[in-house]
Tab-separated table of C-alpha atoms in Angstrom:
chain	number	residue	atom	x	y	z
O	1	UNK	CA	55.073	-198.064	-121.255
O	2	UNK	CA	55.547	-199.198	-124.611
O	3	UNK	CA	54.527	-202.701	-123.668
O	4	UNK	CA	51.387	-201.293	-122.194
O	5	UNK	CA	50.393	-199.208	-125.127
O	6	UNK	CA	50.981	-202.278	-127.557
O	7	UNK	CA	48.510	-204.453	-125.573
O	8	UNK	CA	45.921	-201.851	-124.786
O	9	UNK	CA	42.656	-202.523	-126.312
O	10	UNK	CA	43.754	-205.729	-127.930
O	11	UNK	CA	41.406	-208.692	-128.097
O	12	UNK	CA	42.703	-211.978	-127.112
O	13	UNK	CA	41.617	-214.157	-130.349
O	14	UNK	CA	43.273	-217.398	-129.425
O	15	UNK	CA	45.203	-219.365	-126.648
O	16	UNK	CA	47.389	-222.415	-127.473
O	17	UNK	CA	50.382	-223.980	-126.008
O	18	UNK	CA	53.559	-225.157	-127.189
O	19	UNK	CA	55.891	-227.253	-124.906
O	20	UNK	CA	55.623	-225.335	-121.512
O	21	UNK	CA	54.880	-221.952	-123.014
O	22	UNK	CA	51.569	-220.430	-123.193
O	23	UNK	CA	50.618	-218.166	-126.216
O	24	UNK	CA	47.827	-215.669	-126.370
O	25	UNK	CA	47.149	-214.517	-129.907
O	26	UNK	CA	45.915	-211.031	-130.100
O	27	UNK	CA	43.983	-208.964	-132.528
O	28	UNK	CA	47.137	-206.711	-133.238
O	29	UNK	CA	49.073	-209.188	-135.055
O	30	UNK	CA	51.200	-209.763	-131.979
O	31	UNK	CA	51.030	-212.626	-129.435
O	32	UNK	CA	51.799	-212.834	-125.771
O	33	UNK	CA	54.697	-215.643	-125.138
O	34	UNK	CA	54.195	-216.749	-121.470
O	35	UNK	CA	56.564	-219.070	-119.599
O	36	UNK	CA	55.580	-219.819	-115.942
O	37	UNK	CA	58.688	-221.570	-114.967
O	38	UNK	CA	58.746	-223.420	-111.596
O	39	UNK	CA	56.406	-221.096	-109.718
O	40	UNK	CA	54.445	-218.933	-111.941
O	41	UNK	CA	50.628	-218.680	-112.151
O	42	UNK	CA	48.477	-217.165	-114.751
O	43	UNK	CA	45.045	-216.296	-112.827
O	44	UNK	CA	41.671	-215.262	-114.171
O	45	UNK	CA	40.210	-213.387	-111.121
O	46	UNK	CA	37.769	-210.774	-110.016
O	47	UNK	CA	39.240	-207.145	-109.181
O	48	UNK	CA	38.144	-207.594	-105.578
O	49	UNK	CA	40.673	-210.351	-105.199
O	50	UNK	CA	43.747	-208.773	-102.929
O	51	UNK	CA	46.903	-208.135	-104.818
O	52	UNK	CA	50.125	-209.428	-103.138
O	53	UNK	CA	53.880	-208.669	-103.652
O	54	UNK	CA	54.271	-211.804	-106.033
O	55	UNK	CA	51.594	-210.302	-108.649
O	56	UNK	CA	53.819	-208.811	-111.239
O	57	UNK	CA	51.641	-207.956	-114.266
O	58	UNK	CA	47.872	-207.183	-114.420
O	59	UNK	CA	45.698	-207.389	-117.462
O	60	UNK	CA	42.153	-205.553	-117.218
O	61	UNK	CA	39.641	-207.457	-119.386
O	62	UNK	CA	36.436	-206.057	-120.776
O	63	UNK	CA	34.275	-208.622	-118.900
O	64	UNK	CA	35.425	-207.278	-115.756
O	65	UNK	CA	37.784	-209.640	-114.754
O	66	UNK	CA	41.695	-209.541	-114.363
O	67	UNK	CA	44.359	-211.765	-115.883
O	68	UNK	CA	47.422	-211.692	-113.429
O	69	UNK	CA	50.731	-213.040	-113.614
O	70	UNK	CA	51.845	-214.353	-110.247
O	71	UNK	CA	55.380	-215.650	-109.698
O	72	UNK	CA	56.735	-216.414	-106.391
O	73	UNK	CA	60.432	-216.708	-107.348
O	74	UNK	CA	60.459	-214.484	-110.679
O	75	UNK	CA	61.759	-217.114	-112.898
O	76	UNK	CA	58.874	-216.782	-115.383
O	77	UNK	CA	58.550	-214.365	-118.019
O	78	UNK	CA	56.337	-212.730	-120.578
O	79	UNK	CA	57.210	-211.241	-124.150
O	80	UNK	CA	54.994	-209.629	-126.851
O	81	UNK	CA	56.145	-211.009	-130.071
O	82	UNK	CA	54.818	-210.864	-133.787
O	83	UNK	CA	52.422	-213.660	-134.301
O	84	UNK	CA	53.660	-214.595	-137.887
O	85	UNK	CA	57.223	-215.117	-136.309
O	86	UNK	CA	56.416	-217.210	-133.546
O	87	UNK	CA	58.186	-220.310	-134.849
O	88	UNK	CA	61.451	-218.255	-135.238
O	89	UNK	CA	61.531	-217.294	-131.572
O	90	UNK	CA	64.470	-219.092	-129.885
O	91	UNK	CA	62.094	-220.251	-127.134
O	92	UNK	CA	60.108	-222.065	-129.652
O	93	UNK	CA	62.406	-222.980	-132.509
O	94	UNK	CA	64.326	-225.449	-130.616
O	95	UNK	CA	61.467	-227.607	-129.259
O	96	UNK	CA	60.921	-231.312	-130.308
O	97	UNK	CA	57.590	-232.763	-131.316
O	98	UNK	CA	54.647	-232.489	-128.980
O	99	UNK	CA	54.459	-235.611	-126.784
O	100	UNK	CA	50.771	-236.311	-127.780
O	101	UNK	CA	51.104	-235.398	-131.475
O	102	UNK	CA	53.794	-237.881	-132.473
O	103	UNK	CA	53.286	-241.445	-133.918
O	104	UNK	CA	54.901	-244.698	-132.518
O	105	UNK	CA	57.081	-244.629	-135.564
O	106	UNK	CA	58.219	-240.980	-135.087
O	107	UNK	CA	58.986	-241.656	-131.396
O	108	UNK	CA	61.072	-244.701	-132.411
O	109	UNK	CA	62.884	-242.896	-135.188
O	110	UNK	CA	63.802	-240.186	-132.361
O	111	UNK	CA	65.138	-242.823	-129.987
O	112	UNK	CA	67.463	-243.980	-132.932
O	113	UNK	CA	68.985	-240.632	-133.153
O	114	UNK	CA	69.815	-240.715	-129.452
O	115	UNK	CA	72.016	-243.841	-128.997
O	116	UNK	CA	73.550	-242.697	-125.698
O	117	UNK	CA	72.246	-241.324	-122.412
O	118	UNK	CA	69.986	-242.217	-119.803
O	119	UNK	CA	66.347	-242.590	-120.535
O	120	UNK	CA	64.786	-240.349	-118.025
O	121	UNK	CA	66.809	-237.275	-118.599
O	122	UNK	CA	66.199	-237.735	-122.386
O	123	UNK	CA	62.443	-237.878	-121.918
O	124	UNK	CA	62.613	-234.613	-120.016
O	125	UNK	CA	64.678	-233.049	-122.612
O	126	UNK	CA	62.299	-230.452	-124.474
O	127	UNK	CA	64.555	-230.371	-127.563
O	128	UNK	CA	63.961	-234.191	-127.831
O	129	UNK	CA	60.080	-234.319	-126.877
O	130	UNK	CA	57.975	-231.495	-125.636
O	131	UNK	CA	55.584	-231.756	-122.805
O	132	UNK	CA	57.145	-234.458	-120.450
O	133	UNK	CA	58.542	-232.995	-117.248
O	134	UNK	CA	59.845	-234.711	-114.006
O	135	UNK	CA	56.483	-236.037	-112.510
O	136	UNK	CA	55.362	-237.633	-115.952
O	137	UNK	CA	58.653	-239.054	-116.987
O	138	UNK	CA	58.682	-240.860	-113.708
O	139	UNK	CA	55.005	-242.286	-114.394
O	140	UNK	CA	55.477	-243.155	-117.943
O	141	UNK	CA	58.860	-245.129	-117.085
O	142	UNK	CA	56.997	-247.030	-114.308
O	143	UNK	CA	54.187	-247.721	-116.728
O	144	UNK	CA	56.632	-249.252	-119.093
O	145	UNK	CA	58.638	-251.069	-116.442
O	146	UNK	CA	61.881	-249.361	-117.429
O	147	UNK	CA	64.154	-248.074	-114.769
O	148	UNK	CA	65.130	-244.208	-115.094
O	149	UNK	CA	68.882	-245.003	-115.251
O	150	UNK	CA	68.665	-247.393	-118.279
O	151	UNK	CA	70.725	-246.307	-121.308
O	152	UNK	CA	68.666	-245.542	-124.189
O	153	UNK	CA	70.685	-247.909	-126.330
O	154	UNK	CA	69.622	-250.864	-123.987
O	155	UNK	CA	66.054	-250.569	-124.750
O	156	UNK	CA	64.046	-253.240	-126.445
O	157	UNK	CA	61.430	-252.685	-129.080
O	158	UNK	CA	58.632	-253.763	-126.629
O	159	UNK	CA	60.049	-251.260	-124.053
O	160	UNK	CA	60.074	-248.650	-126.575
O	161	UNK	CA	56.329	-249.119	-127.290
O	162	UNK	CA	55.491	-249.325	-123.740
O	163	UNK	CA	57.052	-245.888	-123.098
O	164	UNK	CA	55.203	-244.474	-126.009
O	165	UNK	CA	51.965	-246.074	-124.720
O	166	UNK	CA	52.535	-244.737	-121.426
O	167	UNK	CA	52.785	-241.318	-122.657
O	168	UNK	CA	49.651	-241.587	-124.685
O	169	UNK	CA	47.810	-242.927	-121.716
O	170	UNK	CA	49.152	-241.097	-118.653
O	171	UNK	CA	49.097	-237.427	-120.138
O	172	UNK	CA	45.590	-237.515	-121.170
O	173	UNK	CA	44.776	-238.965	-117.769
O	174	UNK	CA	46.600	-236.026	-116.052
O	175	UNK	CA	45.101	-233.519	-118.334
O	176	UNK	CA	41.429	-234.930	-117.542
O	177	UNK	CA	42.367	-234.381	-113.799
O	178	UNK	CA	43.838	-230.773	-114.494
O	179	UNK	CA	47.426	-231.755	-113.606
O	180	UNK	CA	49.537	-232.469	-110.490
O	181	UNK	CA	49.511	-229.759	-107.766
O	182	UNK	CA	52.388	-231.350	-105.843
O	183	UNK	CA	53.766	-227.712	-105.255
O	184	UNK	CA	52.387	-224.494	-106.392
O	185	UNK	CA	50.542	-225.345	-109.338
O	186	UNK	CA	47.060	-224.299	-109.869
O	187	UNK	CA	44.929	-223.788	-112.916
O	188	UNK	CA	43.784	-220.447	-114.260
O	189	UNK	CA	40.789	-220.443	-111.782
O	190	UNK	CA	43.144	-221.014	-108.896
O	191	UNK	CA	41.998	-224.634	-108.593
O	192	UNK	CA	44.725	-227.349	-107.670
O	193	UNK	CA	45.046	-230.295	-110.002
O	194	UNK	CA	43.550	-233.668	-108.949
O	195	UNK	CA	46.030	-236.090	-110.588
O	196	UNK	CA	48.183	-236.637	-107.372
O	197	UNK	CA	46.175	-239.553	-105.817
O	198	UNK	CA	46.535	-241.245	-109.348
O	199	UNK	CA	50.684	-241.026	-109.346
O	200	UNK	CA	52.298	-244.286	-108.937
O	201	UNK	CA	55.618	-243.431	-107.919
O	202	UNK	CA	56.537	-239.753	-108.131
O	203	UNK	CA	56.707	-238.169	-104.435
O	204	UNK	CA	56.148	-241.758	-103.033
O	205	UNK	CA	59.746	-242.579	-101.730
O	206	UNK	CA	59.611	-245.326	-99.114
O	207	UNK	CA	55.853	-246.103	-99.649
O	208	UNK	CA	54.848	-249.448	-101.334
O	209	UNK	CA	54.335	-249.774	-105.026
O	210	UNK	CA	50.795	-250.442	-105.753
O	211	UNK	CA	51.696	-253.124	-108.438
O	212	UNK	CA	54.141	-255.378	-106.204
O	213	UNK	CA	54.389	-253.930	-102.754
O	214	UNK	CA	58.171	-253.178	-103.000
O	215	UNK	CA	59.481	-249.826	-101.458
O	216	UNK	CA	59.697	-246.907	-104.025
O	217	UNK	CA	63.196	-245.694	-104.285
O	218	UNK	CA	64.302	-242.052	-105.159
O	219	UNK	CA	67.716	-241.161	-106.540
O	220	UNK	CA	69.283	-238.016	-108.295
O	221	UNK	CA	69.697	-238.320	-111.935
O	222	UNK	CA	70.704	-235.381	-114.293
O	223	UNK	CA	70.235	-232.984	-111.428
O	224	UNK	CA	66.885	-233.952	-110.855
O	225	UNK	CA	64.803	-236.516	-108.739
O	226	UNK	CA	63.876	-239.792	-110.185
O	227	UNK	CA	61.478	-242.086	-108.400
O	228	UNK	CA	60.933	-245.712	-109.336
O	229	UNK	CA	60.066	-249.268	-108.216
O	230	UNK	CA	63.258	-251.461	-108.206
O	231	UNK	CA	61.083	-254.597	-108.743
O	232	UNK	CA	58.793	-253.480	-111.361
O	233	UNK	CA	61.228	-251.454	-113.277
O	234	UNK	CA	64.197	-253.206	-114.885
């Protein structure tokens, strides 16, 4: 009831993202902090759309629509926090720089601080860089010709530059196509992302590499899957 009273009548004045968190800024001086985790969806729908058991929160908007938080596995969460203290929130304070906002020099400096560890798990570590997940770390490393199992300390300067270039090339392309719907992901209007046909290695185990024709491999690395071309990536 307290949550409902604090958001009732509030106007959404801004929407932004930090790493994997959605932030809706309210006119009350507070913000909604939303993490969709693995299976969550934030949907802008008409009231006539049927509710199901996986819809956990419904916001009624003054334009007649609803904003619904849907989550199959209930890993996601929503919090109401003071807008002026967002950066103090534990969820936000530990994030590294945004992948699309750092310079090449900043990226190289970050790599210097991480002299050990495999390159793919490092790229996925949100405390290191925010915004790269399992899909796009695979795609970036294929772009750069670097195997996911490579130790960070073995990367040559040109390889570091190609990884950075891959980040700056692939992420905007994926955003342009509204992301990759390889599982449950849809956008706020319920539309699937259209980037899957452009994926070079992710989800293509056993298929031929578009670049050289070799068979795409899949391994477990750091508790996650990693897809790569054993010929193109060294």
